[in-house]
PDB file of C-alpha atoms in Angstrom:
ATOM      1  CA  UNK I 474     -41.353  47.492 -61.206  1.00 76.00           C
ATOM      2  CA  UNK I 475     -38.226  45.554 -62.156  1.00 76.00           C
ATOM      3  CA  UNK I 476     -36.520  46.760 -59.009  1.00 75.00           C
ATOM      4  CA  UNK I 477     -39.537  45.657 -56.973  1.00 80.00           C
ATOM      5  CA  UNK I 478     -39.360  42.192 -58.547  1.00 77.00           C
ATOM      6  CA  UNK I 479     -35.594  41.996 -57.882  1.00 79.00           C
ATOM      7  CA  UNK I 480     -36.174  43.138 -54.304  1.00 81.00           C
ATOM      8  CA  UNK I 481     -38.859  40.453 -53.774  1.00 83.00           C
ATOM      9  CA  UNK I 482     -36.598  37.827 -55.396  1.00 84.00           C
ATOM     10  CA  UNK I 483     -33.716  38.736 -53.062  1.00 83.00           C
ATOM     11  CA  UNK I 484     -36.181  38.590 -50.171  1.00 87.00           C
ATOM     12  CA  UNK I 485     -37.120  35.031 -51.141  1.00 85.00           C
ATOM     13  CA  UNK I 486     -33.425  34.107 -51.518  1.00 87.00           C
ATOM     14  CA  UNK I 487     -32.727  35.617 -48.089  1.00 88.00           C
ATOM     15  CA  UNK I 488     -35.614  33.609 -46.594  1.00 89.00           C
ATOM     16  CA  UNK I 489     -34.346  30.467 -48.370  1.00 90.00           C
ATOM     17  CA  UNK I 490     -30.856  30.976 -46.886  1.00 87.00           C
ATOM     18  CA  UNK I 491     -32.501  31.505 -43.501  1.00 88.00           C
ATOM     19  CA  UNK I 492     -34.219  28.120 -43.833  1.00 88.00           C
ATOM     20  CA  UNK I 493     -30.918  26.513 -44.892  1.00 89.00           C
ATOM     21  CA  UNK I 494     -29.211  28.105 -41.871  1.00 90.00           C
ATOM     22  CA  UNK I 495     -31.961  26.775 -39.579  1.00 90.00           C
ATOM     23  CA  UNK I 496     -31.651  23.327 -41.209  1.00 91.00           C
ATOM     24  CA  UNK I 497     -27.875  23.281 -40.631  1.00 89.00           C
ATOM     25  CA  UNK I 498     -28.488  24.413 -37.050  1.00 89.00           C
ATOM     26  CA  UNK I 499     -30.873  21.485 -36.571  1.00 89.00           C
ATOM     27  CA  UNK I 500     -28.333  19.054 -38.078  1.00 90.00           C
ATOM     28  CA  UNK I 501     -25.608  20.478 -35.823  1.00 90.00           C
ATOM     29  CA  UNK I 502     -27.906  20.082 -32.801  1.00 91.00           C
ATOM     30  CA  UNK I 503     -28.694  16.501 -33.848  1.00 91.00           C
ATOM     31  CA  UNK I 504     -24.979  15.655 -34.086  1.00 89.00           C
ATOM     32  CA  UNK I 505     -24.481  17.302 -30.699  1.00 90.00           C
ATOM     33  CA  UNK I 506     -27.202  15.061 -29.252  1.00 89.00           C
ATOM     34  CA  UNK I 507     -25.617  11.963 -30.833  1.00 90.00           C
ATOM     35  CA  UNK I 508     -22.201  12.982 -29.466  1.00 90.00           C
ATOM     36  CA  UNK I 509     -23.737  13.460 -26.003  1.00 91.00           C
ATOM     37  CA  UNK I 510     -25.430  10.054 -26.256  1.00 91.00           C
ATOM     38  CA  UNK I 511     -22.131   8.357 -27.146  1.00 89.00           C
ATOM     39  CA  UNK I 512     -20.501  10.236 -24.264  1.00 89.00           C
ATOM     40  CA  UNK I 513     -23.157   8.868 -21.909  1.00 90.00           C
ATOM     41  CA  UNK I 514     -22.649   5.320 -23.247  1.00 89.00           C
ATOM     42  CA  UNK I 515     -18.874   5.674 -22.864  1.00 89.00           C
ATOM     43  CA  UNK I 516     -19.357   6.917 -19.290  1.00 90.00           C
ATOM     44  CA  UNK I 517     -21.719   4.004 -18.577  1.00 91.00           C
ATOM     45  CA  UNK I 518     -19.135   1.494 -19.837  1.00 89.00           C
ATOM     46  CA  UNK I 519     -16.541   3.265 -17.703  1.00 89.00           C
ATOM     47  CA  UNK I 520     -18.730   2.825 -14.624  1.00 88.00           C
ATOM     48  CA  UNK I 521     -19.329  -0.848 -15.507  1.00 89.00           C
ATOM     49  CA  UNK I 522     -15.563  -1.352 -15.902  1.00 90.00           C
ATOM     50  CA  UNK I 523     -14.955   0.261 -12.498  1.00 90.00           C
ATOM     51  CA  UNK I 524     -17.719  -1.875 -10.952  1.00 91.00           C
ATOM     52  CA  UNK I 525     -16.159  -5.072 -12.350  1.00 90.00           C
ATOM     53  CA  UNK I 526     -12.817  -3.883 -10.991  1.00 89.00           C
ATOM     54  CA  UNK I 527     -14.338  -3.568  -7.513  1.00 89.00           C
ATOM     55  CA  UNK I 528     -15.973  -7.007  -7.835  1.00 89.00           C
ATOM     56  CA  UNK I 529     -12.651  -8.506  -8.963  1.00 90.00           C
ATOM     57  CA  UNK I 530     -10.891  -6.852  -6.012  1.00 90.00           C
ATOM     58  CA  UNK I 531     -13.575  -8.152  -3.637  1.00 90.00           C
ATOM     59  CA  UNK I 532     -13.170 -11.712  -4.939  1.00 89.00           C
ATOM     60  CA  UNK I 533      -9.400 -11.302  -4.615  1.00 89.00           C
ATOM     61  CA  UNK I 534      -9.851 -10.294  -0.966  1.00 89.00           C
ATOM     62  CA  UNK I 535     -12.172 -13.259  -0.332  1.00 88.00           C
ATOM     63  CA  UNK I 536      -9.655 -15.588  -1.998  1.00 89.00           C
ATOM     64  CA  UNK I 537      -6.895 -14.127   0.199  1.00 90.00           C
ATOM     65  CA  UNK I 538      -9.031 -14.646   3.330  1.00 88.00           C
ATOM     66  CA  UNK I 539      -9.714 -18.269   2.389  1.00 89.00           C
ATOM     67  CA  UNK I 540      -5.993 -18.700   1.715  1.00 89.00           C
ATOM     68  CA  UNK I 541      -5.204 -17.335   5.195  1.00 88.00           C
ATOM     69  CA  UNK I 542      -7.811 -19.648   6.757  1.00 88.00           C
ATOM     70  CA  UNK I 543      -6.299 -22.605   4.876  1.00 89.00           C
ATOM     71  CA  UNK I 544      -2.824 -21.670   6.152  1.00 88.00           C
ATOM     72  CA  UNK I 545      -4.215 -21.300   9.698  1.00 89.00           C
ATOM     73  CA  UNK I 546      -5.819 -24.760   9.546  1.00 88.00           C
ATOM     74  CA  UNK I 547      -2.537 -26.120   8.195  1.00 88.00           C
ATOM     75  CA  UNK I 548      -0.723 -24.586  11.184  1.00 87.00           C
ATOM     76  CA  UNK I 549      -3.286 -26.060  13.621  1.00 87.00           C
ATOM     77  CA  UNK I 550      -2.947 -29.472  11.956  1.00 86.00           C
ATOM     78  CA  UNK I 551       0.845 -29.244  12.235  1.00 88.00           C
ATOM     79  CA  UNK I 552       0.544 -28.244  15.908  1.00 87.00           C
ATOM     80  CA  UNK I 553      -1.682 -31.260  16.634  1.00 84.00           C
ATOM     81  CA  UNK I 554       0.823 -33.410  14.755  1.00 83.00           C
ATOM     82  CA  UNK I 555       3.608 -32.052  16.979  1.00 81.00           C
ATOM     83  CA  UNK I 556       1.545 -32.697  20.137  1.00 78.00           C
ATOM     84  CA  UNK I 557       0.759 -36.223  18.937  1.00 76.00           C
ATOM     85  CA  UNK I 558       4.440 -36.834  18.219  1.00 75.00           C
ATOM     86  CA  UNK I 559       5.387 -35.490  21.660  1.00 72.00           C
ATOM     87  CA  UNK I 560       2.907 -37.798  23.392  1.00 70.00           C
ATOM     88  CA  UNK I 561       3.980 -40.651  21.144  1.00 68.00           C
ATOM     89  CA  UNK I 562       7.615 -40.322  22.234  1.00 62.00           C
ATOM     90  CA  UNK I 563       7.055 -41.114  25.973  1.00 58.00           C
ATOM     91  CA  UNK I 564       4.916 -44.094  24.972  1.00 56.00           C
ATOM     92  CA  UNK I 565       7.719 -45.369  22.845  1.00 59.00           C
ATOM     93  CA  UNK I 566      10.196 -44.705  25.645  1.00 55.00           C
ATOM     94  CA  UNK I 567       8.037 -46.502  28.234  1.00 59.00           C
ATOM     95  CA  UNK I 568       7.388 -49.266  25.749  1.00 58.00           C
ATOM     96  CA  UNK I 569      11.115 -49.836  25.354  1.00 56.00           C
ATOM     97  CA  UNK I 570      11.663 -49.866  29.119  1.00 57.00           C
ATOM     98  CA  UNK I 571       9.033 -52.538  29.736  1.00 57.00           C
ATOM     99  CA  UNK I 572      10.175 -56.108  29.403  1.00 58.00           C
ATOM    100  CA  UNK I 573       8.855 -58.036  26.450  1.00 57.00           C
TER     101      UNK I 573
END
């Protein structure tokens, strides 16, 4: 009878350790889920960082295009200035040749 009681007691202890093992398994799984969630958040921030990098690069390209357009307009303005100066020179020459 004593051995039966001891056997039942060890059975309950074994079951109790089984529950503890299951509980630790659940905790481990929960931490795994939290770790996965943080991994997903980190990946999301990585994608956002990459997206902002592309946006920054796009704005840089647009800025460069506007800079090129500005330089082109500056060149056109200078060319018109040169043409104006060229046409202004004969006027001045003819103006000097005419009597006052």
